[in-house]
Short mmCIF file of C-alpha atoms in Angstrom, two decimals:
data_model
loop_
_atom_site.label_atom_id
_atom_site.label_comp_id
_atom_site.label_asym_id
_atom_site.label_seq_id
_atom_site.Cartn_x
_atom_site.Cartn_y
_atom_site.Cartn_z
CA MET A 1 -124.63 -64.14 -137.56
CA GLU A 2 -126.90 -61.58 -135.88
CA PHE A 3 -128.51 -58.52 -137.50
CA PRO A 4 -130.85 -57.07 -134.84
CA LYS A 5 -133.88 -55.48 -136.47
CA ASP A 6 -134.16 -52.48 -134.12
CA TYR A 7 -130.65 -51.23 -135.03
CA LYS A 8 -129.48 -49.06 -137.95
CA TYR A 9 -126.29 -49.84 -139.86
CA SER A 10 -123.63 -47.93 -141.81
CA LYS A 11 -121.69 -49.28 -144.77
CA GLU A 12 -118.58 -48.91 -142.60
CA HIS A 13 -119.96 -51.63 -140.29
CA ALA A 14 -120.99 -49.39 -137.40
CA TRP A 15 -124.39 -49.75 -135.77
CA LEU A 16 -126.62 -47.11 -134.26
CA LYS A 17 -129.27 -47.87 -131.66
CA VAL A 18 -131.57 -44.91 -131.14
CA LEU A 19 -132.56 -44.67 -127.46
CA ASP A 20 -134.90 -41.70 -127.80
CA ASN A 21 -135.23 -38.71 -130.10
CA GLU A 22 -131.69 -37.46 -129.50
CA MET A 23 -129.63 -40.13 -127.75
CA ALA A 24 -128.13 -43.20 -129.38
CA LEU A 25 -125.52 -45.89 -128.80
CA VAL A 26 -122.80 -46.63 -131.37
CA GLY A 27 -120.79 -49.81 -131.83
CA ILE A 28 -119.50 -52.15 -134.52
CA THR A 29 -121.35 -55.11 -135.98
CA GLU A 30 -120.84 -58.80 -135.35
CA PHE A 31 -119.57 -59.07 -138.94
CA ALA A 32 -116.97 -56.33 -138.27
CA GLN A 33 -115.65 -57.99 -135.12
CA SER A 34 -115.37 -61.34 -136.91
CA GLU A 35 -113.24 -59.70 -139.60
CA LEU A 36 -110.97 -58.08 -136.98
CA GLY A 37 -110.39 -61.08 -134.72
CA GLU A 38 -109.88 -60.73 -130.97
CA VAL A 39 -109.88 -57.06 -130.01
CA VAL A 40 -106.90 -56.06 -127.87
CA TYR A 41 -107.13 -52.28 -127.64
CA MET A 42 -109.66 -49.51 -128.23
CA ASP A 43 -108.84 -45.87 -128.87
CA LEU A 44 -112.07 -43.99 -128.06
CA PRO A 45 -112.76 -40.23 -127.87
CA ALA A 46 -113.25 -38.09 -124.78
CA VAL A 47 -116.72 -37.15 -123.57
CA GLY A 48 -117.79 -33.84 -125.11
CA LYS A 49 -116.12 -34.33 -128.48
CA GLN A 50 -118.25 -33.67 -131.56
CA PHE A 51 -118.01 -35.53 -134.84
CA ASP A 52 -119.66 -35.19 -138.23
CA LYS A 53 -121.34 -38.13 -139.95
CA ASP A 54 -118.65 -40.42 -141.49
CA GLU A 55 -115.88 -38.71 -139.48
CA GLY A 56 -113.36 -40.98 -137.74
CA PHE A 57 -114.02 -41.12 -133.98
CA GLY A 58 -111.48 -43.71 -132.87
CA SER A 59 -109.76 -46.93 -133.76
CA VAL A 60 -109.77 -50.56 -132.82
CA GLU A 61 -106.71 -52.82 -132.66
CA ALA A 62 -107.29 -56.55 -133.03
CA VAL A 63 -105.08 -59.58 -133.59
CA LYS A 64 -105.66 -59.73 -137.35
CA THR A 65 -105.66 -56.03 -138.16
CA THR A 66 -106.51 -52.51 -137.03
CA SER A 67 -109.40 -50.39 -138.19
CA ASP A 68 -110.57 -46.79 -137.90
CA LEU A 69 -114.07 -46.20 -136.58
CA PHE A 70 -116.48 -43.88 -138.42
CA MET A 71 -119.54 -42.10 -137.06
CA PRO A 72 -122.81 -43.41 -138.53
CA VAL A 73 -124.42 -39.99 -137.81
CA SER A 74 -123.25 -36.59 -136.51
CA GLY A 75 -123.12 -36.43 -132.76
CA GLN A 76 -121.54 -35.34 -129.52
CA VAL A 77 -120.06 -37.99 -127.22
CA VAL A 78 -121.90 -38.04 -123.89
CA GLU A 79 -120.53 -41.32 -122.51
CA VAL A 80 -117.78 -43.81 -123.35
CA ASN A 81 -118.15 -47.49 -122.44
CA ALA A 82 -115.68 -47.73 -119.54
CA SER A 83 -115.90 -51.55 -119.50
CA LEU A 84 -113.94 -51.72 -122.76
CA LYS A 85 -110.84 -50.21 -121.14
CA ASP A 86 -110.13 -53.40 -119.22
CA ASN A 87 -112.18 -55.78 -121.30
CA ALA A 88 -111.80 -54.97 -124.99
CA PRO A 89 -112.86 -58.52 -126.07
CA LEU A 90 -116.44 -57.52 -125.09
CA ILE A 91 -116.49 -56.20 -128.67
CA ASN A 92 -116.15 -59.83 -129.80
CA SER A 93 -118.46 -61.53 -127.34
CA ALA A 94 -121.27 -58.94 -127.22
CA SER A 95 -120.81 -56.59 -130.17
CA PHE A 96 -124.46 -55.42 -130.17
CA THR A 97 -124.97 -55.17 -126.40
CA GLU A 98 -122.29 -54.81 -123.68
CA GLY A 99 -119.74 -54.06 -126.41
CA TRP A 100 -121.25 -50.65 -127.27
CA MET A 101 -118.55 -48.02 -127.72
CA ILE A 102 -119.98 -44.54 -127.27
CA LYS A 103 -123.28 -42.93 -126.35
CA ILE A 104 -123.97 -39.85 -128.42
CA LYS A 105 -126.38 -36.94 -128.58
CA MET A 106 -127.34 -36.89 -132.24
CA LEU A 107 -126.91 -33.45 -133.80
CA ASN A 108 -129.17 -34.25 -136.73
CA PRO A 109 -131.42 -37.20 -135.81
CA SER A 110 -132.88 -37.37 -139.33
CA GLU A 111 -129.51 -38.75 -140.54
CA ALA A 112 -130.43 -42.03 -138.85
CA GLU A 113 -133.20 -42.53 -141.37
CA ALA A 114 -130.67 -42.68 -144.21
CA LEU A 115 -128.77 -45.59 -142.62
CA LEU A 116 -129.28 -49.20 -143.70
CA ASP A 117 -131.86 -51.39 -142.00
CA ALA A 118 -130.99 -54.89 -140.81
CA SER A 119 -131.91 -56.71 -144.02
CA ALA A 120 -130.08 -54.20 -146.26
CA TYR A 121 -126.94 -54.51 -144.11
CA GLU A 122 -127.20 -58.29 -144.08
CA GLY A 123 -127.35 -58.15 -147.88
CA LEU A 124 -124.22 -55.99 -147.92
CA VAL A 125 -122.05 -58.42 -145.97
CA SER A 126 -123.35 -61.80 -147.04
CA MET B 1 -72.44 -58.34 -129.75
CA ARG B 2 -74.00 -60.11 -132.72
CA ILE B 3 -77.30 -61.88 -132.17
CA ALA B 4 -78.88 -64.23 -134.71
CA LEU B 5 -82.69 -64.34 -134.58
CA LEU B 6 -84.78 -66.91 -136.40
CA SER B 7 -88.51 -67.61 -136.44
CA ASP B 8 -91.42 -69.37 -138.15
CA ILE B 9 -89.67 -72.52 -139.33
CA HIS B 10 -92.96 -74.40 -139.67
CA ALA B 11 -91.62 -77.95 -139.84
CA ASN B 12 -89.44 -77.15 -142.84
CA LEU B 13 -86.25 -79.12 -142.04
CA PRO B 14 -84.35 -78.39 -145.28
CA ALA B 15 -84.83 -74.65 -144.63
CA LEU B 16 -83.72 -74.95 -141.00
CA GLU B 17 -80.59 -76.91 -141.95
CA ALA B 18 -79.65 -74.29 -144.53
CA CYS B 19 -80.38 -71.55 -141.99
CA PHE B 20 -78.02 -73.15 -139.43
CA LYS B 21 -75.31 -73.55 -142.08
CA SER B 22 -75.55 -69.83 -142.79
CA ILE B 23 -75.66 -68.91 -139.08
CA ASP B 24 -72.61 -71.09 -138.37
CA GLU B 25 -70.68 -69.20 -141.05
CA GLN B 26 -71.69 -65.91 -139.43
CA LYS B 27 -70.42 -67.02 -135.98
CA PRO B 28 -72.89 -64.99 -133.89
CA ASP B 29 -72.44 -64.55 -130.13
CA ALA B 30 -76.00 -65.65 -129.39
CA VAL B 31 -78.92 -67.29 -131.17
CA TYR B 32 -82.62 -66.99 -130.26
CA CYS B 33 -85.68 -68.56 -131.87
CA LEU B 34 -89.02 -66.73 -131.82
CA GLY B 35 -91.29 -69.72 -132.27
CA ASP B 36 -93.64 -71.50 -134.66
CA LEU B 37 -91.45 -74.54 -135.10
CA VAL B 38 -94.29 -76.72 -136.40
CA GLY B 39 -97.20 -76.81 -138.87
CA TYR B 40 -97.54 -76.87 -142.68
CA ASN B 41 -94.83 -79.46 -143.41
CA ILE B 42 -93.75 -82.99 -142.50
CA TRP B 43 -90.81 -82.53 -140.11
CA PRO B 44 -92.14 -81.03 -136.83
CA ASN B 45 -90.25 -83.48 -134.58
CA GLU B 46 -87.00 -83.12 -136.52
CA VAL B 47 -87.18 -79.32 -136.35
CA ILE B 48 -87.90 -79.37 -132.60
CA ASN B 49 -84.97 -81.72 -132.02
CA GLU B 50 -82.54 -79.65 -134.10
CA ILE B 51 -83.42 -76.58 -132.03
CA ARG B 52 -83.15 -78.52 -128.75
CA LYS B 53 -79.87 -80.17 -129.74
CA ARG B 54 -78.32 -76.75 -130.13
CA GLY B 55 -79.77 -75.46 -126.86
CA ILE B 56 -81.25 -72.43 -128.56
CA PRO B 57 -83.43 -70.30 -126.26
CA THR B 58 -86.85 -70.41 -127.89
CA ILE B 59 -90.26 -68.86 -127.23
CA ALA B 60 -93.65 -70.32 -128.12
CA GLY B 61 -95.42 -69.35 -131.31
CA ASN B 62 -99.17 -69.66 -131.70
CA TYR B 63 -98.83 -72.90 -133.68
CA ASP B 64 -96.51 -74.37 -131.01
CA GLN B 65 -99.08 -73.44 -128.38
CA GLY B 66 -101.88 -75.13 -130.35
CA ILE B 67 -99.90 -78.35 -130.86
CA GLY B 68 -98.53 -78.26 -127.29
CA LEU B 69 -102.13 -78.34 -126.05
CA MET B 70 -103.21 -80.94 -128.66
CA SER B 71 -105.73 -78.35 -129.82
CA ASP B 72 -107.40 -78.14 -133.22
CA GLU B 73 -106.99 -74.35 -133.15
CA CYS B 74 -103.70 -72.60 -134.01
CA GLY B 75 -104.80 -68.96 -133.65
CA CYS B 76 -104.05 -68.32 -137.33
CA ALA B 77 -106.03 -65.61 -139.16
CA TYR B 78 -107.27 -67.57 -142.16
CA LYS B 79 -109.33 -65.30 -144.40
CA THR B 80 -111.35 -67.62 -146.63
CA ASP B 81 -113.25 -70.86 -146.05
CA THR B 82 -110.70 -72.64 -148.29
CA GLU B 83 -107.83 -71.36 -146.11
CA LYS B 84 -109.72 -72.47 -143.00
CA ASP B 85 -110.28 -75.96 -144.41
CA MET B 86 -106.60 -76.24 -145.38
CA GLY B 87 -105.60 -75.02 -141.91
CA LYS B 88 -107.71 -77.73 -140.28
CA ILE B 89 -105.91 -80.42 -142.28
CA SER B 90 -102.51 -78.97 -141.33
CA ILE B 91 -103.13 -78.81 -137.58
CA SER B 92 -104.77 -82.24 -137.51
CA TYR B 93 -101.87 -83.77 -139.46
CA THR B 94 -99.28 -82.00 -137.27
CA ASN B 95 -101.05 -83.25 -134.12
CA SER B 96 -100.84 -86.79 -135.52
CA LEU B 97 -97.08 -86.48 -136.18
CA VAL B 98 -95.77 -84.81 -133.02
CA LYS B 99 -94.47 -87.25 -130.41
CA PRO B 100 -95.16 -86.95 -126.65
CA ASP B 101 -91.73 -85.64 -125.62
CA GLU B 102 -91.66 -83.07 -128.43
CA ARG B 103 -95.21 -81.99 -127.50
CA ARG B 104 -94.17 -81.52 -123.86
CA TYR B 105 -91.29 -79.30 -125.05
CA LEU B 106 -93.71 -77.12 -127.08
CA ARG B 107 -96.10 -76.92 -124.16
CA THR B 108 -93.50 -75.53 -121.77
CA LEU B 109 -91.86 -72.93 -124.02
CA PRO B 110 -91.79 -69.41 -122.51
CA ALA B 111 -93.93 -66.62 -123.99
CA HIS B 112 -91.26 -63.88 -124.08
CA ILE B 113 -87.53 -63.43 -123.62
CA ARG B 114 -86.23 -60.11 -122.29
CA VAL B 115 -82.52 -59.29 -122.60
CA GLU B 116 -81.42 -56.22 -120.62
CA PHE B 117 -78.26 -54.44 -121.65
CA GLN B 118 -76.54 -51.87 -119.45
CA LEU B 119 -74.21 -50.02 -121.78
CA ASN B 120 -72.67 -46.61 -121.00
CA ASN B 121 -74.72 -46.38 -117.78
CA ASP B 122 -77.85 -46.57 -119.86
CA LYS B 123 -80.52 -49.23 -119.98
CA LEU B 124 -81.43 -50.94 -123.25
CA ASN B 125 -84.16 -53.58 -123.32
CA LEU B 126 -84.37 -56.14 -126.09
CA LEU B 127 -87.73 -57.92 -126.05
CA LEU B 128 -88.36 -61.06 -128.07
CA VAL B 129 -92.00 -62.03 -128.71
CA HIS B 130 -93.77 -64.13 -131.33
CA GLY B 131 -96.69 -61.90 -132.41
CA SER B 132 -96.74 -58.97 -129.99
CA PRO B 133 -96.12 -58.53 -126.25
CA ARG B 134 -99.87 -58.63 -125.59
CA LYS B 135 -100.98 -61.43 -127.92
CA ILE B 136 -99.06 -64.42 -129.25
CA ASN B 137 -101.04 -64.28 -132.52
CA GLU B 138 -101.26 -60.51 -133.12
CA TYR B 139 -100.11 -59.53 -136.61
CA LEU B 140 -97.83 -56.47 -136.53
CA PHE B 141 -97.50 -55.66 -140.23
CA GLU B 142 -95.16 -52.99 -141.58
CA ASP B 143 -98.02 -50.55 -142.18
CA ARG B 144 -99.04 -50.53 -138.50
CA ASP B 145 -99.69 -46.98 -137.28
CA GLU B 146 -96.56 -45.54 -135.61
CA LYS B 147 -98.55 -44.41 -132.57
CA SER B 148 -99.85 -47.93 -132.05
CA LEU B 149 -96.40 -49.56 -132.36
CA LEU B 150 -94.91 -47.03 -129.94
CA ARG B 151 -97.67 -47.59 -127.39
CA ILE B 152 -97.19 -51.37 -127.56
CA MET B 153 -93.43 -51.00 -127.07
CA GLU B 154 -93.72 -48.41 -124.29
CA GLN B 155 -96.19 -50.58 -122.37
CA ALA B 156 -93.81 -53.55 -122.68
CA ASP B 157 -90.74 -51.42 -121.83
CA ALA B 158 -89.05 -52.53 -125.04
CA ASP B 159 -86.39 -50.41 -126.75
CA ILE B 160 -85.77 -53.05 -129.40
CA MET B 161 -88.68 -55.40 -130.08
CA CYS B 162 -88.13 -58.42 -132.32
CA PHE B 163 -91.04 -60.54 -133.48
CA GLY B 164 -92.23 -62.83 -136.28
CA HIS B 165 -95.67 -64.32 -137.05
CA THR B 166 -96.44 -62.35 -140.25
CA HIS B 167 -93.55 -63.93 -142.22
CA LYS B 168 -92.85 -60.49 -143.74
CA PRO B 169 -89.59 -58.92 -142.54
CA TYR B 170 -89.05 -55.21 -141.81
CA HIS B 171 -87.19 -52.81 -139.52
CA ARG B 172 -88.88 -49.60 -138.40
CA ILE B 173 -87.13 -46.93 -136.36
CA LEU B 174 -89.65 -45.09 -134.19
CA PRO B 175 -88.64 -41.74 -132.72
CA ALA B 176 -90.38 -40.51 -129.55
CA GLU B 177 -89.76 -37.20 -127.76
CA VAL B 178 -88.97 -37.84 -124.08
CA ILE B 179 -88.09 -34.71 -122.02
CA ASP B 180 -86.04 -32.76 -124.59
CA ASN B 181 -84.44 -35.93 -125.97
CA THR B 182 -85.40 -38.14 -128.86
CA HIS B 183 -85.69 -41.75 -127.82
CA TYR B 184 -85.43 -44.20 -130.72
CA ARG B 185 -87.22 -47.52 -130.55
CA HIS B 186 -86.74 -50.31 -133.06
CA ALA B 187 -89.52 -52.65 -134.22
CA ILE B 188 -88.03 -55.58 -136.12
CA ASN B 189 -90.00 -58.31 -137.83
CA ILE B 190 -87.42 -61.01 -138.43
CA GLY B 191 -89.23 -62.83 -141.27
CA SER B 192 -89.61 -66.58 -141.66
CA VAL B 193 -87.07 -69.40 -142.05
CA GLY B 194 -89.41 -72.00 -143.53
CA LYS B 195 -92.52 -70.26 -144.88
CA PRO B 196 -91.67 -66.81 -146.28
CA LYS B 197 -94.63 -64.71 -147.42
CA ASP B 198 -92.89 -61.65 -148.87
CA GLY B 199 -92.66 -62.94 -152.43
CA ASN B 200 -89.11 -64.25 -151.96
CA PRO B 201 -89.01 -68.06 -151.45
CA GLN B 202 -85.54 -67.88 -149.84
CA GLY B 203 -85.45 -68.35 -146.07
CA CYS B 204 -84.85 -65.33 -143.86
CA TYR B 205 -83.27 -64.60 -140.48
CA VAL B 206 -81.85 -61.52 -138.80
CA MET B 207 -78.39 -60.63 -137.53
CA LEU B 208 -78.72 -57.91 -134.92
CA THR B 209 -75.53 -56.09 -133.89
CA ILE B 210 -75.38 -54.18 -130.61
CA ASN B 211 -72.30 -51.91 -130.45
CA ALA B 212 -70.37 -50.64 -127.43
CA ASP B 213 -71.81 -47.16 -128.03
CA THR B 214 -75.35 -48.37 -128.63
CA SER B 215 -77.85 -46.06 -126.95
CA ILE B 216 -81.53 -45.26 -127.14
CA SER B 217 -80.69 -41.68 -128.18
CA ASN B 218 -78.67 -42.74 -131.23
CA LYS B 219 -80.84 -43.55 -134.22
CA ASP B 220 -78.19 -45.72 -135.94
CA ALA B 221 -76.99 -47.43 -132.78
CA ILE B 222 -77.86 -50.93 -133.90
CA GLN B 223 -77.40 -52.76 -137.17
CA VAL B 224 -80.13 -55.00 -138.49
CA GLU B 225 -79.21 -57.30 -141.34
CA PHE B 226 -81.85 -59.46 -143.03
CA ILE B 227 -79.97 -62.51 -144.27
CA ARG B 228 -81.64 -64.46 -147.08
CA PHE B 229 -80.40 -67.96 -147.78
CA GLU B 230 -81.07 -70.53 -150.49
CA TYR B 231 -82.40 -73.93 -149.47
CA ASP B 232 -83.85 -76.95 -151.25
CA VAL B 233 -87.34 -75.48 -151.76
CA GLU B 234 -88.23 -78.32 -154.12
CA LYS B 235 -87.49 -80.95 -151.46
CA ALA B 236 -89.74 -79.14 -148.97
CA ALA B 237 -92.49 -78.58 -151.55
CA LYS B 238 -92.37 -82.21 -152.74
CA ALA B 239 -92.63 -83.39 -149.14
CA VAL B 240 -95.87 -81.43 -148.83
CA GLU B 241 -97.23 -82.91 -152.05
CA ASP B 242 -96.36 -86.47 -150.94
CA SER B 243 -98.18 -85.95 -147.61
CA PRO B 244 -101.86 -85.51 -146.64
CA LEU B 245 -101.23 -81.73 -146.53
CA PRO B 246 -102.96 -79.59 -149.21
CA ASN B 247 -100.78 -79.09 -152.31
CA GLU B 248 -101.36 -75.32 -152.08
CA TYR B 249 -98.78 -75.23 -149.25
CA ALA B 250 -96.17 -76.53 -151.73
CA ASP B 251 -97.02 -73.76 -154.20
CA MET B 252 -96.68 -71.20 -151.39
CA LEU B 253 -93.16 -72.45 -150.63
CA ARG B 254 -92.15 -72.29 -154.29
CA LYS B 255 -93.43 -68.75 -154.72
CA GLY B 256 -93.04 -67.28 -151.23
CA TYR B 257 -96.59 -66.27 -150.34
#
């Protein structure tokens, strides 16, 4: 199972990839998708919406179960991954890359520092 | 009209025979089977042939699909490594038992059955699926968010949706506002004949009654009866123990989990 070192992780199994000082991508981890099974539907927010850290920003429906999605940091949605609309299983096949969910403008970039690093998250799930 | 609906027999012949005895006493107008005829017990061919002998319209379950394709994957959501190892033994054993003609039958089963009623100049769609309309192995448990269930049913144009797969029966009435009217949809998990998982080892099937005045705007327009029947659980459990199947499957039958 993959735990990319240049990503940050939340205990709720979301990842954050900081692109620059303010912008970041958010998705769910390979571990999370393996627990869910094949993803069949994503409920993602509209561009412009703002969420606090740990606030629910959407949900994922998969064959085994459904799960709410929680923000790893506070942010405003600037882009939603349109590919997921017709190809939700990208979450399964490429959870850390093409399966990103939302691009956000972080409202408090220092929150990213408090997230888990790869080895701490690996310890959490293994 | 009274419709008997049965599902998830899982090669349990004593349970299926007791189920048919009960259904025969009920004298329904129609009988449908929602799949998963095989897996987890020793009588897959016998179960298939009992269903075929009666000409019961049947859809494919995920286990039927796996065996139909001679696959080692049944699409089951095993949680632990122990469950996965047990599952591998079951599908391998089932593949070794099922004969060519019975396998061909499984392989050609339809995915869904749609029954359209036109009562009182109104349309009423009954949709029969194994897991969900979008995935044969999707688990629609009773605690599924109402919004999600409604979206699934709206997309499939189903007013009454009957399904199995979780082996845990329930009936949920889902109201939706549609242009000043409340439209009631019914999500019905019909339980399992031969591998119940709701803590009750008795087999389960559903008798669905559609009345002359049944309408989507009447909340109580249909009757859904979950019929539980006794069967020789010990015979089915002993058969598991006397086979290469893991003994845990016998315990599950005795306790209903």
